[in-house]
Amino acid sequence: MTLTAFSPPPPGTDFDDLRQEVRTFLAEELADFPPEKRAKSWNGFSRDFSRKLAQRGWVGMTFPKEYGGHARNALERYVVSEELLAAGAPVISHWIADRQSGPLILAKGTDDQKRRIVPRIAAGELCFCIGMSEPDSGSDLAATRTMATEVDGGFRINGTKVWTTYAHVADYMILFCRTGKSDDRHGGMSQFLVDLKATDNIQITPIIDLGGEHHFNQVVFDDTFLPSDALLGGKGEGWSQVMSELAFERSGPERFLSSFALIEELIRLLRDDATEAQQAEIGRLSAHLMVLRQMSRSVAGMLNEGENPSLQAAIVKDLGALFEQDIPRLARSLVSRPAVPGGSDSYAAVLAYTELAVPSFSLRGGTREILRGIIARGLGLR
Amino acid sequence: MESMIHDMAERLFRDHVTHRLREKAASGHCPEALWTQIEEAGLTMALVPENAGGFGVPPAEALGLLRIAGAHGLPLPLAETLIANAVLATANMALPGGRLTIAEGEALRLERRGKRVHASGHLTLVPFARWANRIVTIAVLDGTDHVLSLPVKVLSFAPAQDLAGMPRDDIKLDHTLAETDAVPLPRPMGGMRRLGALIRSLATAGAMETILEMSIQYANDRVQFGRPIGKFQAIQHNLATMAGETAASRTAAEMAAGSYDTPAFALTVAAAKARAGEAAEKVGALAHQIHGAIGYTQEHTLHHFTKRIWGWRDDFGTELDWTRELGRAALSSPHDTFWHFITDSAAKGAPA
Ligand SMILES: Cc1cc2nc3c(=O)[nH]c(=O)nc-3n(C[C@H](O)[C@H](O)[C@H](O)COP(=O)(O)OP(=O)(O)OC[C@H]3O[C@@H](n4cnc5c(N)ncnc54)[C@H](O)[C@@H]3O)c2cc1C
């Protein structure tokens, strides 16, 4: 059955030397970076860190050299990604651009767009956000209402996007909206490259999450003018373009390592005198992690071959979210220590942060229910 | 993976491993004719190195046969024979042909009696022992792993069976072995427990793929409330969960098979057997839920597969045994961080 077959990552793709270089870099850069900051995982923001990473050649690794990239393969990029996540490095400033916006622009953008934008992504200078969700369009992305109307020299945009992660600091948004009417629910959609710093009539307001953190936002477009060359890819091709981004978005190690700081804290506490029951639970966790990692690397291998493993990616994300969401429960079942937000005990602080973060893991990037629907369709349920 | 021997096995099993054949086997009848075909097709020699009479199939591909056998619920010791032959060949021992089986020998006592070796102790729940010519096991003598090839006809055993009705026999050993039947292994292969865990992980993945296919088929065919039950979202999500568990188990088993005979094997096989056991629980339960009452009958084929995956959890170490072993390795590893342990375990194995 093809859906349950994850071909092993190609041999010789451990890239030990690269891994070692990244570890050395992280040990220096994050020497004083405390566990409670590492707990933010890929939600941590630091332009400075992203720029330094880029100077080492570790942003835009898979991009072609002519666009400032390094022409390395998806499995080398994978090594860097997982090392960053395992260390809890603050990566969000370049993460989305590096993972999906850059590859999208390279695949669908005009020559001018590629030359203007991609080298700056690879330099770690640009932060991207994704404008897909709306107040009345969450899982049902085809219900998008935001409308781009063609006018002289470009488009006028009207509508509201929500949950837009890091829109308040981002340089660009990849906007998904309507450009026309269509009988097909998925027709008449397009994507735009919106320069958030240079465009008037865009209002960005914070939305605070239940942990008190500000990462996502509401973004209102009020007769916003975008020049014609902001259109990204074909007019009316938005739906299929978004679908082909999903395999990149859903299969990476960020789909199972979001609670990793808590795992490290937990193991630090258990290390020296674990009971047999505790050993078994850590063994179970290790087994799951080893397998998820293999599956995720397998998808990276498929992406490298130019395949579109979006179904396999949905499986990785579904299993990955189950895994990372289960970590607080597991920790509580092995160690009796209260969760204290911002507490001075690093275990207590990381536990508190993670407990409040995990509900979002099966929402962002496609909910559990939606992923399972996609998998079921892939199984041939009529 | 394109593979001639996989295609051949697939065809052979598809044509011959029927519901009726599995039923008869479960009631104690060894399918001799099918065995002859399996052996004539060379499948039992697939893991034997070329210089020992094998035909140079890469190990991961040879082991892939066991997933296929699992997918058909093959009621014969192909997996055991494949491993037994590979172990015998590694120790440069004669390959006796016919059905063989394997047993964990860690608890055996070996001592020298002149030029010969005397073995005593118990082998418990040895798969298919009463259908086999020889039991191959690995036990320690003077600190070195020795391969023992035990002729079944001189042994006395107490018959038992696993959940699927396949032979599992207890054997009491107090025998002085022929010189050629106890030979040191030139290099460690990880003990029979690990090799046994590998074959059960692969077979479980295969059987779960069949269970998943049967469940999809049933969901598309069975009509209630005027539509196929596969239209109901609750059923779809259960099938999606089964697919995830099956994919994870297959990936885990293939990761272990890919590291066969390398230092990484000790940990990858622990992960594979633990993951397979956990998945077997969920996949079996969901498959029965989807099939309703008909799936709970002797008449329906489903039970041949669910009973196998449940039974295999107990062969060569349970989930608890393997998670403990893996957890102990993780918690006592000299690595700076748990993460380093995880990346190393897949690539090079745990340090001794
Ligand atoms: C931390 C975080 C960051 C995010 N960042 C971004 C971002 O940067 N850009 C962006 O565009 N969006 C972002 N999102 C939004 C995210 O994509 C949506 O939350 C997600 O698509 C679900 O939409 P919704 O929240 O409107 O829930 P709804 O779609 O309203 O769903 C509510 C519940 O109903 C279920 N449901 C819906 N439809 C079905 C169905 N057909 N069958 C069964 N159940 C169904 C869902 O699974 C869910 O459980 C982010 C979300 C979070 C939590």
PDB file of C-alpha atoms in Angstrom, chain A residues 1-8 14 16 19-20 23 79 82-83 86-87 256-257 260 263-264 266-268 270-272 274-291 293-295 297-298 315 318-319 322 368-373 375-377 379-382, chain B residues 67 209 212-213 215-217 219-221 228 230-231 233 235-252 254-255 267-268 270-272 274-275 278 282 320 322-324 326-328 330-348:
ATOM      1  CA  MET A   1       0.000   0.000   0.000  1.00  0.00           C
ATOM      2  CA  THR A   2       1.736   3.178  -1.150  1.00  0.00           C
ATOM      3  CA  LEU A   3       0.320   5.453   1.541  1.00  0.00           C
ATOM      4  CA  THR A   4       1.848   3.356   4.308  1.00  0.00           C
ATOM      5  CA  ALA A   5       5.215   2.992   2.556  1.00  0.00           C
ATOM      6  CA  PHE A   6       7.750   5.623   3.538  1.00  0.00           C
ATOM      7  CA  SER A   7      10.832   4.842   1.485  1.00  0.00           C
ATOM      8  CA  PRO A   8      13.955   5.089   3.643  1.00  0.00           C
ATOM      9  CA  ASP A  14      23.403  11.721   7.845  1.00  0.00           C
ATOM     10  CA  ASP A  16      27.691  14.208  10.299  1.00  0.00           C
ATOM     11  CA  ARG A  19      25.503  18.396  12.020  1.00  0.00           C
ATOM     12  CA  GLN A  20      28.643  18.911  14.061  1.00  0.00           C
ATOM     13  CA  ARG A  23      25.970  22.024  16.999  1.00  0.00           C
ATOM     14  CA  VAL A  79      19.789  18.234   9.438  1.00  0.00           C
ATOM     15  CA  GLU A  82      16.156  19.505  13.317  1.00  0.00           C
ATOM     16  CA  GLU A  83      19.285  20.688  15.100  1.00  0.00           C
ATOM     17  CA  ALA A  86      16.145  20.381  19.179  1.00  0.00           C
ATOM     18  CA  ALA A  87      18.142  23.262  20.610  1.00  0.00           C
ATOM     19  CA  PHE A 256       6.914  16.700  16.297  1.00  0.00           C
ATOM     20  CA  LEU A 257       9.652  18.630  18.090  1.00  0.00           C
ATOM     21  CA  PHE A 260      11.288  19.071  22.843  1.00  0.00           C
ATOM     22  CA  ILE A 263      11.562  16.319  26.972  1.00  0.00           C
ATOM     23  CA  GLU A 264      15.123  17.445  27.680  1.00  0.00           C
ATOM     24  CA  LEU A 266      12.267  15.692  31.946  1.00  0.00           C
ATOM     25  CA  ILE A 267      15.156  13.462  31.015  1.00  0.00           C
ATOM     26  CA  ARG A 268      17.568  15.633  32.960  1.00  0.00           C
ATOM     27  CA  LEU A 270      15.142  11.239  35.507  1.00  0.00           C
ATOM     28  CA  ARG A 271      18.615  10.550  34.309  1.00  0.00           C
ATOM     29  CA  ASP A 272      20.348   9.210  37.340  1.00  0.00           C
ATOM     30  CA  ALA A 274      14.807   6.196  36.993  1.00  0.00           C
ATOM     31  CA  THR A 275      12.479   3.405  38.010  1.00  0.00           C
ATOM     32  CA  GLU A 276      11.711   0.635  35.544  1.00  0.00           C
ATOM     33  CA  ALA A 277       8.333   2.205  34.814  1.00  0.00           C
ATOM     34  CA  GLN A 278       9.993   5.533  34.059  1.00  0.00           C
ATOM     35  CA  GLN A 279      12.558   3.837  31.850  1.00  0.00           C
ATOM     36  CA  ALA A 280       9.785   2.183  29.891  1.00  0.00           C
ATOM     37  CA  GLU A 281       7.976   5.477  29.298  1.00  0.00           C
ATOM     38  CA  ILE A 282      11.174   7.152  28.127  1.00  0.00           C
ATOM     39  CA  GLY A 283      11.778   4.146  25.901  1.00  0.00           C
ATOM     40  CA  ARG A 284       8.333   4.484  24.390  1.00  0.00           C
ATOM     41  CA  LEU A 285       8.926   8.170  23.782  1.00  0.00           C
ATOM     42  CA  SER A 286      12.290   7.374  22.179  1.00  0.00           C
ATOM     43  CA  ALA A 287      10.722   4.777  19.894  1.00  0.00           C
ATOM     44  CA  HIS A 288       8.076   7.229  18.727  1.00  0.00           C
ATOM     45  CA  LEU A 289      10.642   9.936  18.160  1.00  0.00           C
ATOM     46  CA  MET A 290      13.023   7.688  16.215  1.00  0.00           C
ATOM     47  CA  VAL A 291      10.180   6.593  13.970  1.00  0.00           C
ATOM     48  CA  ARG A 293      12.117  11.304  12.501  1.00  0.00           C
ATOM     49  CA  GLN A 294      12.589   8.517   9.981  1.00  0.00           C
ATOM     50  CA  MET A 295       9.178   9.248   8.428  1.00  0.00           C
ATOM     51  CA  ARG A 297      13.294  12.366   6.657  1.00  0.00           C
ATOM     52  CA  SER A 298      11.639  10.028   4.212  1.00  0.00           C
ATOM     53  CA  ILE A 315       0.321  11.419   8.218  1.00  0.00           C
ATOM     54  CA  ASP A 318      -1.144  13.940  12.488  1.00  0.00           C
ATOM     55  CA  LEU A 319       1.177  11.495  14.272  1.00  0.00           C
ATOM     56  CA  LEU A 322      -0.248  13.495  18.861  1.00  0.00           C
ATOM     57  CA  ARG A 368      -6.365  17.019  13.167  1.00  0.00           C
ATOM     58  CA  GLU A 369      -9.859  16.438  11.773  1.00  0.00           C
ATOM     59  CA  ILE A 370      -8.980  17.991   8.436  1.00  0.00           C
ATOM     60  CA  LEU A 371      -5.761  15.973   8.174  1.00  0.00           C
ATOM     61  CA  ARG A 372      -7.607  12.747   8.893  1.00  0.00           C
ATOM     62  CA  GLY A 373     -10.137  13.613   6.223  1.00  0.00           C
ATOM     63  CA  ILE A 375      -5.710  10.800   4.740  1.00  0.00           C
ATOM     64  CA  ALA A 376      -9.059   9.002   4.454  1.00  0.00           C
ATOM     65  CA  ARG A 377      -9.558  10.344   0.960  1.00  0.00           C
ATOM     66  CA  LEU A 379      -7.033   5.716   1.296  1.00  0.00           C
ATOM     67  CA  GLY A 380      -9.690   5.551  -1.381  1.00  0.00           C
ATOM     68  CA  LEU A 381     -12.822   5.939   0.700  1.00  0.00           C
ATOM     69  CA  ARG A 382     -15.502   6.668  -1.805  1.00  0.00           C
TER      70      ARG A 382
ATOM     71  CA  ARG B  67       6.406  -8.187   5.617  1.00  0.00           C
ATOM     72  CA  GLU B 209      -1.511  -3.349   5.896  1.00  0.00           C
ATOM     73  CA  LEU B 212      -6.238  -1.770   6.802  1.00  0.00           C
ATOM     74  CA  GLU B 213      -7.083  -2.826   3.238  1.00  0.00           C
ATOM     75  CA  SER B 215     -11.240  -2.423   6.602  1.00  0.00           C
ATOM     76  CA  ILE B 216     -11.277   0.118   3.757  1.00  0.00           C
ATOM     77  CA  GLN B 217     -12.948  -2.424   1.497  1.00  0.00           C
ATOM     78  CA  ALA B 219     -16.231   0.460   4.799  1.00  0.00           C
ATOM     79  CA  ASN B 220     -16.840   1.052   1.109  1.00  0.00           C
ATOM     80  CA  ASP B 221     -19.102  -2.000   0.752  1.00  0.00           C
ATOM     81  CA  PRO B 228     -21.598   3.047   2.748  1.00  0.00           C
ATOM     82  CA  GLY B 230     -17.107   4.745   4.879  1.00  0.00           C
ATOM     83  CA  LYS B 231     -19.045   7.954   4.249  1.00  0.00           C
ATOM     84  CA  GLN B 233     -16.598  10.775   9.280  1.00  0.00           C
ATOM     85  CA  ILE B 235     -15.265   5.696  10.343  1.00  0.00           C
ATOM     86  CA  GLN B 236     -13.002   7.732   8.053  1.00  0.00           C
ATOM     87  CA  HIS B 237     -11.043   9.079  10.979  1.00  0.00           C
ATOM     88  CA  ASN B 238     -10.614   5.623  12.453  1.00  0.00           C
ATOM     89  CA  LEU B 239      -9.240   4.426   9.128  1.00  0.00           C
ATOM     90  CA  ALA B 240      -6.906   7.415   8.986  1.00  0.00           C
ATOM     91  CA  THR B 241      -5.648   6.541  12.463  1.00  0.00           C
ATOM     92  CA  MET B 242      -5.067   2.957  11.368  1.00  0.00           C
ATOM     93  CA  ALA B 243      -3.129   4.209   8.348  1.00  0.00           C
ATOM     94  CA  GLY B 244      -0.896   6.357  10.551  1.00  0.00           C
ATOM     95  CA  GLU B 245      -0.158   3.536  12.962  1.00  0.00           C
ATOM     96  CA  THR B 246       0.494   1.124  10.106  1.00  0.00           C
ATOM     97  CA  ALA B 247       2.786   3.559   8.319  1.00  0.00           C
ATOM     98  CA  ALA B 248       4.726   4.213  11.524  1.00  0.00           C
ATOM     99  CA  SER B 249       5.162   0.494  12.181  1.00  0.00           C
ATOM    100  CA  ARG B 250       6.265  -0.232   8.667  1.00  0.00           C
ATOM    101  CA  THR B 251       8.742   2.626   8.736  1.00  0.00           C
ATOM    102  CA  ALA B 252      10.060   1.406  12.089  1.00  0.00           C
ATOM    103  CA  GLU B 254      12.133  -1.129   7.707  1.00  0.00           C
ATOM    104  CA  MET B 255      14.467   1.138   9.646  1.00  0.00           C
ATOM    105  CA  LEU B 267      18.253   0.316  19.201  1.00  0.00           C
ATOM    106  CA  THR B 268      16.331   0.406  15.934  1.00  0.00           C
ATOM    107  CA  ALA B 270      13.914  -2.114  20.046  1.00  0.00           C
ATOM    108  CA  ALA B 271      12.029   0.850  18.622  1.00  0.00           C
ATOM    109  CA  ALA B 272      10.486  -1.288  15.882  1.00  0.00           C
ATOM    110  CA  ALA B 274       7.837  -1.563  20.715  1.00  0.00           C
ATOM    111  CA  ARG B 275       6.156   0.546  18.042  1.00  0.00           C
ATOM    112  CA  GLU B 278       1.611  -0.496  20.390  1.00  0.00           C
ATOM    113  CA  LYS B 282      -4.923   0.202  18.151  1.00  0.00           C
ATOM    114  CA  LEU B 320       7.356  -3.426  27.941  1.00  0.00           C
ATOM    115  CA  TRP B 322      11.707  -3.317  24.573  1.00  0.00           C
ATOM    116  CA  THR B 323      10.663   0.112  25.831  1.00  0.00           C
ATOM    117  CA  ARG B 324      12.540  -0.576  29.054  1.00  0.00           C
ATOM    118  CA  LEU B 326      15.435   1.531  24.977  1.00  0.00           C
ATOM    119  CA  GLY B 327      14.687   3.770  27.954  1.00  0.00           C
ATOM    120  CA  ARG B 328      17.620   2.392  29.906  1.00  0.00           C
ATOM    121  CA  ALA B 330      18.522   6.637  26.609  1.00  0.00           C
ATOM    122  CA  LEU B 331      18.806   7.460  30.299  1.00  0.00           C
ATOM    123  CA  SER B 332      22.265   6.033  30.746  1.00  0.00           C
ATOM    124  CA  SER B 333      23.776   7.235  27.500  1.00  0.00           C
ATOM    125  CA  PRO B 334      26.950   9.290  27.835  1.00  0.00           C
ATOM    126  CA  HIS B 335      25.635  11.799  25.302  1.00  0.00           C
ATOM    127  CA  ASP B 336      25.379  15.409  26.421  1.00  0.00           C
ATOM    128  CA  THR B 337      21.699  15.541  25.594  1.00  0.00           C
ATOM    129  CA  PHE B 338      18.850  13.196  24.808  1.00  0.00           C
ATOM    130  CA  TRP B 339      18.775  14.653  21.323  1.00  0.00           C
ATOM    131  CA  HIS B 340      22.302  13.457  20.619  1.00  0.00           C
ATOM    132  CA  PHE B 341      21.263  10.002  21.750  1.00  0.00           C
ATOM    133  CA  ILE B 342      18.336  10.020  19.318  1.00  0.00           C
ATOM    134  CA  THR B 343      20.357  11.123  16.295  1.00  0.00           C
ATOM    135  CA  ASP B 344      23.178   8.702  17.058  1.00  0.00           C
ATOM    136  CA  SER B 345      20.904   5.769  17.743  1.00  0.00           C
ATOM    137  CA  ALA B 346      19.536   5.825  14.226  1.00  0.00           C
ATOM    138  CA  ALA B 347      22.873   6.437  12.600  1.00  0.00           C
ATOM    139  CA  LYS B 348      25.442   4.455  14.540  1.00  0.00           C
TER     140      LYS B 348
END
